[in-house]
Short mmCIF file of C-alpha atoms in Angstrom, two decimals:
data_model
loop_
_atom_site.label_atom_id
_atom_site.label_comp_id
_atom_site.label_asym_id
_atom_site.label_seq_id
_atom_site.Cartn_x
_atom_site.Cartn_y
_atom_site.Cartn_z
CA MET A 1 -4.26 -77.87 25.52
CA LEU A 2 -7.75 -76.48 25.28
CA GLN A 3 -8.11 -73.34 27.40
CA VAL A 4 -11.55 -73.04 29.01
CA LEU A 5 -13.03 -70.07 30.85
CA TYR A 6 -15.79 -71.48 33.04
CA LEU A 7 -18.28 -68.95 34.45
CA VAL A 8 -20.47 -70.34 37.23
CA HIS A 9 -23.31 -69.15 39.43
CA ASP A 10 -22.02 -70.80 42.64
CA LEU A 11 -18.38 -71.59 43.22
CA SER A 12 -19.32 -73.55 46.35
CA ASP A 13 -21.58 -75.97 44.45
CA PRO A 14 -20.06 -79.50 44.49
CA ALA A 15 -21.37 -80.02 40.94
CA VAL A 16 -19.09 -77.19 39.77
CA ARG A 17 -16.09 -78.99 41.21
CA ARG A 18 -17.12 -82.18 39.45
CA ARG A 19 -17.38 -80.39 36.08
CA VAL A 20 -13.98 -78.74 36.56
CA VAL A 21 -12.42 -82.13 37.33
CA MET A 22 -14.14 -83.60 34.29
CA LEU A 23 -12.75 -80.89 32.01
CA GLN A 24 -9.27 -81.29 33.49
CA ALA A 25 -9.38 -85.06 33.08
CA GLY A 26 -10.36 -84.55 29.45
CA GLY A 27 -7.23 -82.50 28.80
CA ALA A 28 -8.43 -78.92 29.29
CA VAL A 29 -6.90 -76.11 31.34
CA VAL A 30 -9.68 -74.39 33.29
CA THR A 31 -9.91 -70.79 34.45
CA LEU A 32 -12.82 -70.52 36.87
CA ALA A 33 -14.80 -67.40 37.73
CA GLY A 34 -18.16 -66.91 39.35
CA PHE A 35 -20.37 -66.00 42.26
CA ARG A 36 -20.71 -67.88 45.50
CA ARG A 37 -23.65 -68.66 47.76
CA SER A 38 -21.42 -69.40 50.77
CA SER A 39 -20.52 -66.74 53.31
CA GLU A 40 -16.87 -67.71 53.18
CA ALA A 41 -14.67 -67.07 50.17
CA VAL A 42 -13.94 -70.08 47.98
CA THR A 43 -10.16 -70.21 47.64
CA GLU A 44 -9.77 -73.43 45.65
CA VAL A 45 -11.85 -75.69 43.41
CA ALA A 46 -10.13 -78.84 42.13
CA GLY A 47 -6.75 -77.13 42.31
CA VAL A 48 -7.97 -73.97 40.59
CA ALA A 49 -7.94 -70.61 42.39
CA PRO A 50 -11.25 -69.07 41.25
CA ILE A 51 -11.98 -65.45 40.45
CA ASP A 52 -14.65 -64.40 42.95
CA LEU A 53 -17.32 -62.14 41.42
CA GLY A 54 -19.21 -61.67 44.68
CA LYS A 55 -21.91 -63.26 46.82
CA THR A 56 -25.45 -63.98 45.69
CA SER A 57 -28.39 -65.44 47.56
CA ASP A 58 -30.45 -68.50 46.75
CA GLY A 59 -34.03 -67.64 45.79
CA ARG A 60 -33.41 -63.88 45.47
CA PHE A 61 -33.68 -63.37 41.73
CA ALA A 62 -33.59 -59.56 41.79
CA GLN A 63 -30.45 -59.55 43.91
CA ARG A 64 -28.79 -61.97 41.52
CA LEU A 65 -29.67 -59.78 38.53
CA ALA A 66 -28.13 -56.78 40.27
CA ALA A 67 -25.00 -58.79 41.05
CA VAL A 68 -24.72 -59.88 37.41
CA ALA A 69 -25.11 -56.29 36.23
CA GLN A 70 -22.40 -55.16 38.63
CA ALA A 71 -20.10 -58.00 37.59
CA ALA A 72 -20.59 -57.10 33.92
CA LEU A 73 -19.29 -53.60 34.65
CA THR A 74 -16.18 -54.89 36.43
CA LEU A 75 -15.55 -58.04 34.38
CA ARG A 76 -12.76 -56.48 32.31
CA THR A 77 -10.82 -55.77 35.49
CA ALA A 78 -11.62 -59.18 37.01
CA LEU A 79 -10.30 -60.95 33.91
CA SER A 80 -7.37 -58.59 33.29
CA ASN A 81 -4.76 -61.28 33.98
CA VAL A 82 -6.52 -64.00 31.99
CA ALA A 83 -5.33 -64.74 28.46
CA ARG A 84 -8.05 -65.20 25.91
CA PRO A 85 -9.56 -68.69 26.22
CA ASP A 86 -10.40 -71.05 23.39
CA VAL A 87 -13.99 -71.44 24.64
CA ILE A 88 -16.20 -69.84 27.28
CA ILE A 89 -18.79 -71.86 29.21
CA GLY A 90 -21.65 -70.08 30.97
CA ARG A 91 -23.33 -72.28 33.58
CA ASN A 92 -27.01 -71.18 33.57
CA LEU A 93 -28.71 -68.09 32.17
CA GLU A 94 -27.15 -65.38 34.30
CA MET A 95 -23.67 -66.69 33.50
CA LEU A 96 -24.56 -66.87 29.80
CA ALA A 97 -25.03 -63.12 30.05
CA LEU A 98 -21.54 -62.76 31.53
CA ALA A 99 -20.14 -65.15 28.91
CA ASN A 100 -21.31 -62.72 26.22
CA ARG A 101 -19.68 -59.87 28.12
CA ALA A 102 -16.45 -61.88 28.51
CA ARG A 103 -16.41 -62.49 24.78
CA THR A 104 -16.27 -58.73 24.28
CA VAL A 105 -13.66 -58.31 27.02
CA PHE A 106 -11.28 -60.69 25.24
CA SER A 107 -11.58 -58.81 21.94
CA GLY A 108 -8.12 -58.31 20.51
CA ARG A 109 -6.26 -60.37 23.11
CA VAL A 110 -3.73 -62.99 22.06
CA PRO A 111 -5.19 -66.53 22.13
CA ALA A 112 -4.28 -68.56 25.22
CA SER A 113 -2.99 -71.39 23.04
CA ASP A 114 -0.33 -70.69 20.45
CA ARG A 115 -2.11 -71.34 17.18
CA GLY A 116 -1.54 -68.13 15.24
CA GLU A 117 -4.09 -65.47 14.34
CA LEU A 118 -7.81 -66.05 14.14
CA LYS A 119 -9.38 -65.98 10.68
CA GLY A 120 -12.20 -63.83 12.03
CA GLY A 121 -12.35 -61.37 14.87
CA ALA A 122 -12.23 -62.12 18.57
CA ASP A 123 -15.97 -62.71 18.42
CA ASP A 124 -15.03 -66.15 17.08
CA VAL A 125 -14.40 -67.32 20.65
CA PRO A 126 -17.21 -69.89 21.04
CA ILE A 127 -19.69 -69.67 23.90
CA ILE A 128 -21.20 -72.82 25.39
CA TYR A 129 -24.47 -72.53 27.32
CA GLU A 130 -24.65 -75.08 30.14
CA CYS A 131 -28.26 -75.39 31.33
CA LEU A 132 -28.93 -78.08 33.93
CA ASP A 133 -32.21 -76.68 35.28
CA VAL A 134 -35.08 -74.79 33.63
CA HIS A 135 -36.15 -72.18 36.17
CA ARG A 136 -39.87 -71.71 36.67
CA LEU A 137 -39.59 -68.04 35.64
CA LEU A 138 -38.66 -69.18 32.14
CA LEU A 139 -41.93 -71.10 31.87
CA ARG A 140 -44.32 -68.34 32.85
CA GLN A 141 -46.78 -67.22 30.18
CA ASP A 142 -46.99 -63.61 31.39
CA LEU A 143 -44.93 -60.64 30.21
CA ALA A 144 -42.15 -61.42 32.69
CA GLY A 145 -41.76 -64.97 31.40
CA LYS A 146 -41.82 -63.85 27.78
CA ALA A 147 -39.22 -61.18 28.53
CA ILE A 148 -36.85 -63.66 30.18
CA ARG A 149 -37.21 -66.14 27.31
CA SER A 150 -36.56 -63.33 24.86
CA ALA A 151 -33.42 -62.41 26.80
CA GLU A 152 -32.29 -66.05 26.75
CA ARG A 153 -32.76 -66.23 22.97
CA ALA A 154 -30.81 -63.00 22.52
CA LEU A 155 -27.97 -64.13 24.78
CA GLY A 156 -27.91 -67.50 23.04
CA ARG A 157 -27.37 -66.05 19.58
CA HIS A 158 -23.62 -66.46 19.90
CA ALA A 159 -23.75 -69.85 21.65
CA ALA A 160 -22.21 -72.66 19.62
CA LEU A 161 -23.40 -75.51 21.85
CA LEU A 162 -25.98 -76.28 24.53
CA ILE A 163 -24.92 -78.65 27.31
CA THR A 164 -27.77 -80.16 29.30
CA SER A 165 -28.24 -83.17 31.55
CA SER A 166 -31.65 -84.54 30.53
CA PRO A 167 -33.27 -85.02 27.11
CA ALA A 168 -36.56 -83.83 28.61
CA PHE A 169 -35.17 -80.29 28.94
CA VAL A 170 -34.75 -80.20 25.17
CA ARG A 171 -38.00 -82.01 24.44
CA GLN A 172 -40.17 -80.05 26.90
CA TYR A 173 -38.58 -76.61 26.84
CA PHE A 174 -35.88 -75.71 24.34
CA GLU A 175 -37.58 -77.17 21.27
CA PRO A 176 -41.24 -76.25 21.88
CA PHE A 177 -40.40 -72.72 23.03
CA GLY A 178 -37.94 -72.21 20.18
CA GLN A 179 -35.22 -71.08 22.55
CA MET A 180 -32.08 -72.49 20.99
CA GLY A 181 -31.07 -73.56 17.53
CA MET A 182 -27.55 -74.72 18.33
CA PRO A 183 -26.42 -78.37 18.65
CA VAL A 184 -27.05 -80.14 21.97
CA GLU A 185 -24.59 -82.17 24.00
CA LEU A 186 -26.20 -84.43 26.61
CA VAL A 187 -23.93 -84.74 29.66
CA GLU A 188 -25.79 -86.76 32.28
CA ASN A 189 -25.22 -86.33 36.01
CA LYS A 190 -23.21 -89.51 36.26
CA VAL A 191 -20.79 -90.42 39.02
CA LEU A 192 -17.29 -89.28 38.10
CA GLU A 193 -14.78 -92.11 38.51
CA LEU A 194 -11.23 -91.59 37.32
CA GLY A 195 -8.42 -94.11 37.45
CA PRO A 196 -8.49 -97.91 37.68
CA ASP A 197 -10.38 -99.55 40.55
CA LYS A 198 -11.28 -96.18 42.02
CA VAL A 199 -14.23 -97.61 43.94
CA GLY A 200 -13.25 -101.20 44.62
CA LYS A 201 -15.81 -103.67 45.85
CA ILE A 202 -19.29 -102.27 46.36
CA GLU A 203 -20.72 -103.20 49.75
CA PRO A 204 -24.46 -102.45 49.83
CA ALA A 205 -26.41 -102.24 53.07
CA PRO A 206 -27.28 -105.67 54.51
CA ILE A 207 -30.87 -106.83 54.57
CA PRO A 208 -32.39 -105.76 57.92
CA ALA A 209 -32.58 -108.44 60.58
CA ALA A 210 -35.81 -108.91 62.51
CA GLY A 211 -36.73 -105.67 64.27
CA GLU A 212 -34.28 -103.55 62.24
CA PRO A 213 -35.50 -100.86 59.81
CA TRP A 214 -35.26 -100.44 56.08
CA LYS A 215 -33.43 -97.19 55.28
CA ILE A 216 -34.23 -94.63 52.61
CA GLY A 217 -31.51 -92.15 51.67
CA TRP A 218 -32.41 -88.69 50.37
CA PHE A 219 -29.07 -87.15 49.42
CA GLY A 220 -27.85 -84.10 47.53
CA ALA A 221 -29.63 -80.77 47.07
CA LEU A 222 -32.46 -80.89 49.62
CA ARG A 223 -34.97 -78.33 48.39
CA CYS A 224 -38.32 -80.15 48.24
CA ARG A 225 -40.61 -79.35 51.18
CA ARG A 226 -43.27 -81.74 49.91
CA SER A 227 -40.80 -84.65 49.91
CA LEU A 228 -39.81 -83.80 53.47
CA GLU A 229 -43.43 -83.77 54.64
CA LEU A 230 -44.30 -86.94 52.74
CA LEU A 231 -41.34 -88.85 54.16
CA SER A 232 -42.19 -87.57 57.63
CA GLU A 233 -45.78 -88.83 57.46
CA PHE A 234 -44.70 -92.12 55.91
CA SER A 235 -41.94 -92.88 58.42
CA ARG A 236 -44.25 -92.08 61.35
CA ARG A 237 -46.91 -94.41 59.98
CA MET A 238 -44.32 -97.17 59.64
CA GLU A 239 -43.52 -96.76 63.37
CA GLY A 240 -39.81 -97.50 63.11
CA ARG A 241 -39.89 -100.13 60.37
CA VAL A 242 -38.40 -97.52 58.00
CA GLU A 243 -35.89 -94.77 58.71
CA VAL A 244 -35.10 -91.81 56.46
CA ILE A 245 -31.51 -90.53 56.24
CA LEU A 246 -30.93 -87.05 54.80
CA ARG A 247 -27.53 -85.81 53.66
CA GLY A 248 -26.36 -82.88 51.57
CA ARG A 249 -27.11 -79.18 51.32
CA PRO A 250 -30.57 -78.04 52.43
CA ALA A 251 -32.03 -75.06 50.58
CA TYR A 252 -33.07 -73.27 53.76
CA THR A 253 -35.05 -70.68 51.81
CA GLU A 254 -37.51 -73.42 50.83
CA PHE A 255 -38.29 -74.56 54.40
CA GLU A 256 -39.74 -72.73 57.36
CA ASP A 257 -37.41 -74.50 59.79
CA PHE A 258 -35.58 -77.42 58.21
CA ASP A 259 -33.33 -78.22 61.18
CA GLY A 260 -36.13 -77.97 63.73
CA PHE A 261 -38.51 -80.06 61.61
CA VAL A 262 -36.02 -82.90 61.18
CA ALA A 263 -34.91 -82.79 64.83
CA ALA A 264 -38.53 -83.37 65.87
CA GLU A 265 -38.91 -86.42 63.64
CA PRO A 266 -38.53 -89.78 65.45
CA PHE A 267 -37.52 -91.75 62.35
CA MET A 268 -35.62 -89.17 60.31
CA GLN A 269 -32.03 -87.93 60.60
CA PHE A 270 -30.04 -85.20 58.87
CA GLN A 271 -26.39 -86.24 58.78
CA GLY A 272 -24.94 -83.14 57.12
CA PRO A 273 -22.96 -82.57 53.92
CA TYR A 274 -20.74 -85.11 52.22
CA ARG A 275 -17.88 -85.15 49.75
CA ASN A 276 -18.64 -86.17 46.19
CA PRO A 277 -17.38 -88.61 45.01
CA GLU A 278 -15.18 -89.54 47.99
CA ASP A 279 -18.02 -90.32 50.43
CA LEU A 280 -20.48 -91.92 48.01
CA PRO A 281 -19.60 -95.59 48.67
CA ARG A 282 -19.99 -95.10 52.41
CA ILE A 283 -23.21 -93.09 52.50
CA TYR A 284 -25.04 -95.20 49.92
CA GLY A 285 -23.72 -98.32 51.63
CA ASP A 286 -25.75 -97.25 54.69
CA VAL A 287 -29.16 -97.23 52.96
CA HIS A 288 -31.32 -99.62 50.94
CA PHE A 289 -33.27 -97.15 48.82
CA SER A 290 -32.52 -93.82 47.19
CA TRP A 291 -35.25 -91.16 47.06
CA ALA A 292 -35.26 -89.97 43.44
CA ILE A 293 -38.38 -87.81 43.75
CA ASP A 294 -38.53 -84.01 43.67
CA PHE A 295 -41.71 -81.90 43.73
CA PHE A 296 -39.84 -78.58 43.93
CA GLU A 297 -41.14 -77.46 40.52
CA GLU A 298 -43.68 -80.20 39.91
CA GLY A 299 -44.77 -80.69 36.31
CA GLN A 300 -41.85 -78.62 35.11
CA ASN A 301 -38.16 -78.78 35.99
CA SER A 302 -38.56 -81.45 38.67
CA SER A 303 -40.47 -83.69 36.28
CA TRP A 304 -37.84 -83.30 33.55
CA LEU A 305 -34.51 -83.65 35.35
CA LEU A 306 -32.39 -86.76 35.87
CA PRO A 307 -30.85 -86.00 39.29
CA ASN A 308 -27.39 -86.80 40.60
CA ARG A 309 -28.88 -89.05 43.28
CA LEU A 310 -30.38 -91.30 40.60
CA TYR A 311 -26.95 -92.20 39.23
CA GLU A 312 -25.21 -92.20 42.61
CA GLY A 313 -27.69 -94.52 44.28
CA CYS A 314 -27.81 -97.00 41.41
CA ARG A 315 -24.02 -96.98 41.12
CA TYR A 316 -23.87 -98.33 44.67
CA HIS A 317 -26.79 -100.75 44.19
CA CYS A 318 -29.47 -98.82 46.09
CA VAL A 319 -32.97 -99.32 44.75
CA PRO A 320 -34.41 -96.02 43.46
CA ILE A 321 -37.91 -94.77 44.25
CA ALA A 322 -39.37 -92.43 41.60
CA MET A 323 -42.70 -90.83 40.70
CA GLN A 324 -44.58 -92.01 37.63
CA GLY A 325 -44.86 -89.50 34.80
CA THR A 326 -41.39 -88.03 35.38
CA GLU A 327 -38.29 -88.40 33.21
CA THR A 328 -36.68 -90.32 36.07
CA ALA A 329 -39.50 -92.88 36.04
CA HIS A 330 -39.26 -93.22 32.23
CA PHE A 331 -35.52 -93.76 32.59
CA LEU A 332 -36.00 -96.48 35.23
CA LYS A 333 -38.78 -98.17 33.27
CA ALA A 334 -36.54 -98.46 30.21
CA LEU A 335 -33.97 -100.22 32.40
CA ASP A 336 -36.63 -102.28 34.23
CA ILE A 337 -35.37 -101.27 37.67
CA GLY A 338 -36.62 -99.52 40.80
CA PHE A 339 -40.07 -98.65 42.11
CA SER A 340 -42.33 -95.83 40.89
CA LEU A 341 -45.25 -94.38 42.84
CA THR A 342 -48.47 -93.57 41.00
CA ARG A 343 -49.24 -90.66 43.33
CA PRO A 344 -47.44 -88.69 46.06
CA ASP A 345 -49.19 -90.42 48.90
CA ALA A 346 -47.84 -91.80 52.17
CA GLY A 347 -50.39 -94.62 51.98
CA GLU A 348 -48.92 -95.84 48.71
CA LEU A 349 -45.46 -95.89 50.26
CA VAL A 350 -46.83 -97.82 53.23
CA ALA A 351 -48.42 -100.36 50.86
CA LEU A 352 -45.10 -100.74 48.98
CA PHE A 353 -43.17 -101.49 52.16
CA ASP A 354 -45.90 -103.70 53.60
CA GLN A 355 -45.33 -105.98 50.60
CA LEU A 356 -41.55 -105.84 50.90
CA ASP A 357 -39.55 -108.79 52.13
CA ALA A 358 -35.93 -109.84 51.78
CA GLU A 359 -36.56 -111.86 48.62
CA ARG A 360 -38.36 -109.06 46.78
CA TYR A 361 -35.75 -106.52 47.79
CA GLU A 362 -32.85 -108.75 46.75
CA GLY A 363 -34.48 -109.20 43.36
CA ALA A 364 -34.90 -105.44 42.92
CA ARG A 365 -31.33 -104.75 44.00
CA ALA A 366 -29.95 -107.48 41.72
CA LYS A 367 -31.60 -105.79 38.73
CA VAL A 368 -29.86 -102.52 39.58
CA ALA A 369 -26.50 -104.25 40.10
CA ALA A 370 -26.83 -106.06 36.76
CA ARG A 371 -26.90 -102.86 34.70
CA ASP A 372 -23.68 -101.92 32.99
CA ARG A 373 -21.42 -99.61 34.98
CA SER A 374 -21.35 -97.13 32.09
CA VAL A 375 -25.03 -96.30 32.70
CA TRP A 376 -24.09 -94.69 36.01
CA VAL A 377 -20.42 -93.71 35.65
CA CYS A 378 -18.44 -91.11 33.74
CA ASN A 379 -14.81 -92.14 33.14
CA GLU A 380 -11.69 -90.70 31.49
CA ASP A 381 -12.92 -91.59 28.00
CA ASP A 382 -16.13 -89.64 28.61
CA CYS A 383 -14.11 -86.66 29.85
CA ARG A 384 -11.89 -86.73 26.76
CA ALA A 385 -14.97 -87.00 24.53
CA LEU A 386 -16.50 -83.90 26.12
CA VAL A 387 -13.32 -81.85 25.78
CA GLY A 388 -12.97 -83.11 22.21
CA ARG A 389 -16.50 -81.87 21.50
CA LEU A 390 -15.53 -78.44 22.84
CA ARG A 391 -12.25 -78.42 20.93
CA ALA A 392 -14.14 -79.02 17.69
CA LEU A 393 -15.89 -75.67 18.20
CA VAL A 394 -12.64 -73.68 18.17
CA PRO A 395 -12.21 -71.79 14.87
CA THR A 396 -9.35 -72.82 12.60
CA ARG A 397 -6.43 -70.45 12.97
CA GLN A 398 -4.38 -69.19 10.03
CA GLY A 399 -1.09 -69.97 11.71
CA ALA A 400 -2.03 -73.59 12.22
CA ASP A 401 -3.28 -73.84 8.65
CA ALA A 402 0.01 -72.47 7.30
CA ARG A 403 2.07 -74.96 9.32
CA VAL A 404 -0.06 -77.86 8.11
CA ALA A 405 0.25 -76.66 4.48
CA ALA A 406 4.03 -76.45 4.84
#
């Protein structure tokens, strides 16, 4: 079986768990190591006991750099009981740095899988760079931005593959900035569904009866202050005809007082974190629309990404709301589904809902429901295809060649 060392920036991130499960379902054995943003230690991720490299803080770039430097010094000890993997995945730039260090650490160790001796040295262990966000620091045109891009190019010299979740990251950043020359594997943020009839019958929210509100769900990583303010103004102007439900993990560093702000809103509720994918049918079954807009890094990362909530909401037949000019809006336009705003304006949202009735909504939801399940869902075949793509990067070993020749 393919042996994968997966280095991650946040062991407590639900998306990390989903990727580990995906690799396992594809036939890989995963060793997990990384930092955590949570105060409590992470003792288990999808059945894997992770190697904890320490705590880092969201939004504190200098602190994270110091933590990475410290981890690089102690990585040999941290990985002392780990046999050399077949591939190493670094999830984002700081972990790409540690992936290069891990490659050196495993120099001379026996391969984890019994396939004889490597033709080359231990440097033949492939590195995969997983980049699911392009941080704003990478896009700066000053000396700091140029230095970070130069570091990324240097660290990426040994990378055999780039995994990313949106074609716009390649089109808008990696290609024009000349950052990476390796092949690209697009792995979208689809809903992971393993096993037959995992979901069962989808039960979308019923059309509101007279006097009941439409409901918009904003779920996942809640980091966009502008979205919060826009939805606040909009819901107040609708005077109870629309409610906004928030769920997930707020990035408290991006808000002055997230909990206090939401508590003061008459038509907005924060209902806490949820389990992915276990809770998805229930939480999306409570809302009519999914908020697929993010102004966190407007014109850059937020305009290029295809977020988890896009796939999750559409999987459960919620109608997505996007912003024109973004990759999400282009994606929805190609599928002829959802609504896209021309500008981030509460008045435009009011106009959209003033024109909304049961018939128009049913038509919009039917279009979403009619799209093939594979657009939104990652299954066992997709997992095996990903692991197969990684396996193809593993250098041929002399022992295996000799057995085949015999």
